[in-house]
Each structure stands twice: as structure tokens, then as C-alpha cells.
Amino acid sequence: RVVDLLADLKMKDGQLDEAEKLYQMAHKDDPYHTKWIAGLARVHLRQKNTAKMLEDLAMIAANDADDLAVRRTLTERYLAAGNAVEAEKWAEECLQIDVYDAGAHVLLGDALTAGKKFAPAIEEYETALTLQPPKPVPIQLKIAEARLDFGQRDKAKVIVDEILKADPEHPEAKALRERIEPAK
């Protein structure tokens, strides 16, 4: 408890290196206690040390098989970093926790799209739609974009036209329609 309080005070005081040392000491003494790993993750986040923070989050995920939020964060961070392989791995773990989570299917679709695996990405997006998410249009746009990138221009056009029929001023649909059939 004392180490936790002291590390927290060091964090609040901006002494990140000192806080990191305290959390590392506690983690070394009790390597499977998530509190210390989470403390390290917070320090590394504030230090903008993304690689170490991702390692910390992976350790937290390894300690808790049901932590969907950590896996979702890992997926999003790896997608943002352009690492499709790691993003796909963590998105698949999200689905192992909750196969009925439309957002997890979208994340896996995004990871597959980033890895240029368009056919399975389309399947994931379509699965997400069958789960009736509250906002289906962004997913429909992802399907259309994946179909376009996969060479299915006509199928992409049909999806975008349906969106534009319901909302003629939808900016993302209009931009995608322009990609499908550029103005001459």
C-alpha cells in the first residue's frame, strides 16, 4: 500500500521516472498483480512510450482472460500504429470473449482491411451488421470501401447508392461515391 501511494504521489508530482521505478519494484516482487502493471502502463502512457505501454497492456491481458477493454485498446493502438498483424490478433481475442459484440467484429474487419485481407474483412463487417448495431451506416461504408479495394466496384456502388438514397448529403458516402466513379 505504501509503494502504491508513493508511486501515485510521484505520478501526480510529474516525477515519472521515480514512479516507474517504484512500480517496477512492486511488479518484480509481485509479477502477476495487475495493479503494478497498470501503474507501469499509466507511467508509460504519460511518458509517451507507446511500445512499453503496449507491452504492459499485453501483460494485463495475459493476466485477465476476460478483459475485453484492454484487448480492444490493444487492437485500436496497433491499428493506429499500422501493425495489422498484432491488431488482428487482439481483435480475434476480443471475439473470443464476446462473439456477439458488433464492435469487436468491426475491429477485426478493420485489422483485416489493414492487412489487405478484404474478403474476410467484408465477412466481419457483414457479421457486425447482423448483430444490429445502433449505427449501421459507418459499417456499411466500411463494407463498400472494402469491396471497392477488393475490386468489387459494382457491389460497392450499390451500397453507397443505398446510403445516399436515405441521406443524399452524407459526406463520407459522397466521398466514397466520388472514388467509385470520379467526375469527369
Short mmCIF file of N, CA, C and O in Angstrom, two decimals, residues 35-81:
data_model
loop_
_atom_site.label_atom_id
_atom_site.label_comp_id
_atom_site.label_asym_id
_atom_site.label_seq_id
_atom_site.Cartn_x
_atom_site.Cartn_y
_atom_site.Cartn_z
N LYS A 35 -2.36 -4.50 -10.63
CA LYS A 35 -2.23 -3.11 -10.15
C LYS A 35 -0.87 -2.52 -10.56
O LYS A 35 -0.79 -1.38 -11.00
N TRP A 36 0.20 -3.29 -10.40
CA TRP A 36 1.53 -2.76 -10.70
C TRP A 36 1.74 -2.61 -12.20
O TRP A 36 2.34 -1.64 -12.65
N ILE A 37 1.21 -3.54 -12.95
CA ILE A 37 1.33 -3.45 -14.41
C ILE A 37 0.53 -2.26 -14.92
O ILE A 37 0.98 -1.51 -15.79
N ALA A 38 -0.66 -2.06 -14.36
CA ALA A 38 -1.48 -0.91 -14.76
C ALA A 38 -0.78 0.40 -14.40
O ALA A 38 -0.84 1.37 -15.16
N GLY A 39 -0.12 0.42 -13.25
CA GLY A 39 0.65 1.61 -12.87
C GLY A 39 1.76 1.89 -13.87
O GLY A 39 1.96 3.04 -14.28
N LEU A 40 2.46 0.83 -14.26
CA LEU A 40 3.51 1.00 -15.29
C LEU A 40 2.90 1.49 -16.60
O LEU A 40 3.47 2.36 -17.27
N ALA A 41 1.76 0.96 -16.96
CA ALA A 41 1.10 1.38 -18.21
C ALA A 41 0.76 2.88 -18.15
O ALA A 41 0.96 3.60 -19.13
N ARG A 42 0.26 3.33 -17.00
CA ARG A 42 -0.06 4.77 -16.86
C ARG A 42 1.20 5.62 -16.98
O ARG A 42 1.19 6.66 -17.62
N VAL A 43 2.27 5.17 -16.35
CA VAL A 43 3.54 5.91 -16.43
C VAL A 43 4.00 5.96 -17.88
O VAL A 43 4.36 7.03 -18.40
N HIS A 44 3.99 4.83 -18.55
CA HIS A 44 4.47 4.77 -19.93
C HIS A 44 3.56 5.58 -20.87
O HIS A 44 4.05 6.17 -21.84
N LEU A 45 2.29 5.63 -20.57
CA LEU A 45 1.38 6.47 -21.36
C LEU A 45 1.74 7.94 -21.18
O LEU A 45 1.84 8.67 -22.18
N ARG A 46 1.98 8.36 -19.96
CA ARG A 46 2.35 9.76 -19.71
C ARG A 46 3.72 10.09 -20.26
O ARG A 46 3.98 11.24 -20.62
N GLN A 47 4.61 9.08 -20.33
CA GLN A 47 5.93 9.30 -20.91
C GLN A 47 5.89 9.24 -22.44
O GLN A 47 6.90 9.49 -23.08
N LYS A 48 4.73 8.91 -22.98
CA LYS A 48 4.54 8.73 -24.43
C LYS A 48 5.43 7.61 -24.97
O LYS A 48 5.90 7.67 -26.10
N ASN A 49 5.65 6.60 -24.15
CA ASN A 49 6.42 5.43 -24.55
C ASN A 49 5.43 4.33 -24.95
O ASN A 49 5.09 3.45 -24.17
N THR A 50 4.96 4.43 -26.19
CA THR A 50 3.90 3.56 -26.68
C THR A 50 4.31 2.09 -26.67
O THR A 50 3.50 1.24 -26.30
N ALA A 51 5.53 1.79 -27.05
CA ALA A 51 5.95 0.39 -27.12
C ALA A 51 5.87 -0.27 -25.74
O ALA A 51 5.33 -1.38 -25.60
N LYS A 52 6.38 0.41 -24.72
CA LYS A 52 6.32 -0.16 -23.37
C LYS A 52 4.89 -0.23 -22.86
O LYS A 52 4.50 -1.18 -22.19
N MET A 53 4.09 0.77 -23.20
CA MET A 53 2.70 0.77 -22.77
C MET A 53 1.96 -0.42 -23.38
O MET A 53 1.19 -1.10 -22.70
N LEU A 54 2.22 -0.70 -24.65
CA LEU A 54 1.57 -1.84 -25.30
C LEU A 54 2.01 -3.16 -24.67
O LEU A 54 1.21 -4.08 -24.51
N GLU A 55 3.28 -3.23 -24.28
CA GLU A 55 3.76 -4.43 -23.58
C GLU A 55 3.04 -4.58 -22.24
O GLU A 55 2.65 -5.70 -21.86
N ASP A 56 2.86 -3.47 -21.55
CA ASP A 56 2.15 -3.51 -20.26
C ASP A 56 0.71 -3.98 -20.46
O ASP A 56 0.22 -4.82 -19.70
N LEU A 57 0.04 -3.44 -21.45
CA LEU A 57 -1.34 -3.84 -21.71
C LEU A 57 -1.43 -5.32 -22.08
O LEU A 57 -2.37 -6.01 -21.68
N ALA A 58 -0.45 -5.80 -22.83
CA ALA A 58 -0.43 -7.23 -23.18
C ALA A 58 -0.26 -8.09 -21.93
O ALA A 58 -0.87 -9.16 -21.82
N MET A 59 0.54 -7.62 -20.97
CA MET A 59 0.69 -8.36 -19.71
C MET A 59 -0.62 -8.37 -18.92
O MET A 59 -0.99 -9.38 -18.34
N ILE A 60 -1.31 -7.23 -18.94
CA ILE A 60 -2.60 -7.18 -18.25
C ILE A 60 -3.57 -8.16 -18.91
O ILE A 60 -4.29 -8.89 -18.22
N ALA A 61 -3.57 -8.18 -20.23
CA ALA A 61 -4.45 -9.11 -20.95
C ALA A 61 -4.10 -10.56 -20.63
O ALA A 61 -4.99 -11.40 -20.48
N ALA A 62 -2.82 -10.85 -20.52
CA ALA A 62 -2.39 -12.21 -20.18
C ALA A 62 -2.83 -12.61 -18.78
O ALA A 62 -3.10 -13.79 -18.52
N ASN A 63 -2.93 -11.64 -17.88
CA ASN A 63 -3.35 -11.91 -16.50
C ASN A 63 -4.86 -12.05 -16.37
O ASN A 63 -5.34 -12.62 -15.40
N ASP A 64 -5.61 -11.47 -17.31
CA ASP A 64 -7.08 -11.48 -17.20
C ASP A 64 -7.68 -11.91 -18.53
O ASP A 64 -7.77 -11.12 -19.47
N ALA A 65 -8.12 -13.15 -18.60
CA ALA A 65 -8.62 -13.72 -19.85
C ALA A 65 -9.92 -13.08 -20.32
O ALA A 65 -10.29 -13.23 -21.48
N ASP A 66 -10.62 -12.36 -19.45
CA ASP A 66 -11.92 -11.79 -19.82
C ASP A 66 -11.90 -10.27 -19.96
O ASP A 66 -12.97 -9.65 -20.01
N ASP A 67 -10.74 -9.66 -20.01
CA ASP A 67 -10.67 -8.20 -20.08
C ASP A 67 -10.80 -7.73 -21.53
O ASP A 67 -9.82 -7.60 -22.25
N LEU A 68 -12.03 -7.49 -21.92
CA LEU A 68 -12.33 -7.06 -23.28
C LEU A 68 -11.80 -5.65 -23.56
O LEU A 68 -11.27 -5.38 -24.64
N ALA A 69 -11.90 -4.77 -22.58
CA ALA A 69 -11.49 -3.38 -22.78
C ALA A 69 -9.99 -3.28 -23.10
O ALA A 69 -9.60 -2.50 -23.99
N VAL A 70 -9.16 -4.04 -22.42
CA VAL A 70 -7.72 -4.00 -22.69
C VAL A 70 -7.44 -4.50 -24.10
O VAL A 70 -6.64 -3.91 -24.83
N ARG A 71 -8.09 -5.58 -24.49
CA ARG A 71 -7.88 -6.14 -25.83
C ARG A 71 -8.37 -5.17 -26.92
O ARG A 71 -7.75 -5.03 -27.96
N ARG A 72 -9.47 -4.51 -26.65
CA ARG A 72 -9.99 -3.52 -27.60
C ARG A 72 -8.98 -2.37 -27.74
O ARG A 72 -8.68 -1.92 -28.85
N THR A 73 -8.45 -1.91 -26.62
CA THR A 73 -7.45 -0.84 -26.64
C THR A 73 -6.21 -1.27 -27.41
O THR A 73 -5.67 -0.51 -28.22
N LEU A 74 -5.75 -2.49 -27.16
CA LEU A 74 -4.59 -3.01 -27.89
C LEU A 74 -4.86 -3.04 -29.39
O LEU A 74 -4.02 -2.64 -30.19
N THR A 75 -6.04 -3.51 -29.77
CA THR A 75 -6.40 -3.55 -31.19
C THR A 75 -6.36 -2.16 -31.79
O THR A 75 -5.77 -1.94 -32.85
N GLU A 76 -7.00 -1.21 -31.12
CA GLU A 76 -7.06 0.15 -31.64
C GLU A 76 -5.67 0.79 -31.73
O GLU A 76 -5.36 1.47 -32.71
N ARG A 77 -4.84 0.55 -30.71
CA ARG A 77 -3.49 1.12 -30.72
C ARG A 77 -2.64 0.52 -31.84
O ARG A 77 -1.89 1.24 -32.50
N TYR A 78 -2.73 -0.80 -32.03
CA TYR A 78 -1.96 -1.42 -33.10
C TYR A 78 -2.48 -1.00 -34.47
O TYR A 78 -1.69 -0.83 -35.41
N LEU A 79 -3.77 -0.80 -34.60
CA LEU A 79 -4.31 -0.28 -35.87
C LEU A 79 -3.76 1.12 -36.15
O LEU A 79 -3.34 1.41 -37.26
N ALA A 80 -3.77 1.95 -35.11
CA ALA A 80 -3.27 3.33 -35.27
C ALA A 80 -1.79 3.33 -35.62
O ALA A 80 -1.32 4.20 -36.36
N ALA A 81 -1.05 2.33 -35.11
CA ALA A 81 0.39 2.23 -35.40
C ALA A 81 0.66 1.57 -36.74
O ALA A 81 1.81 1.51 -37.18
#
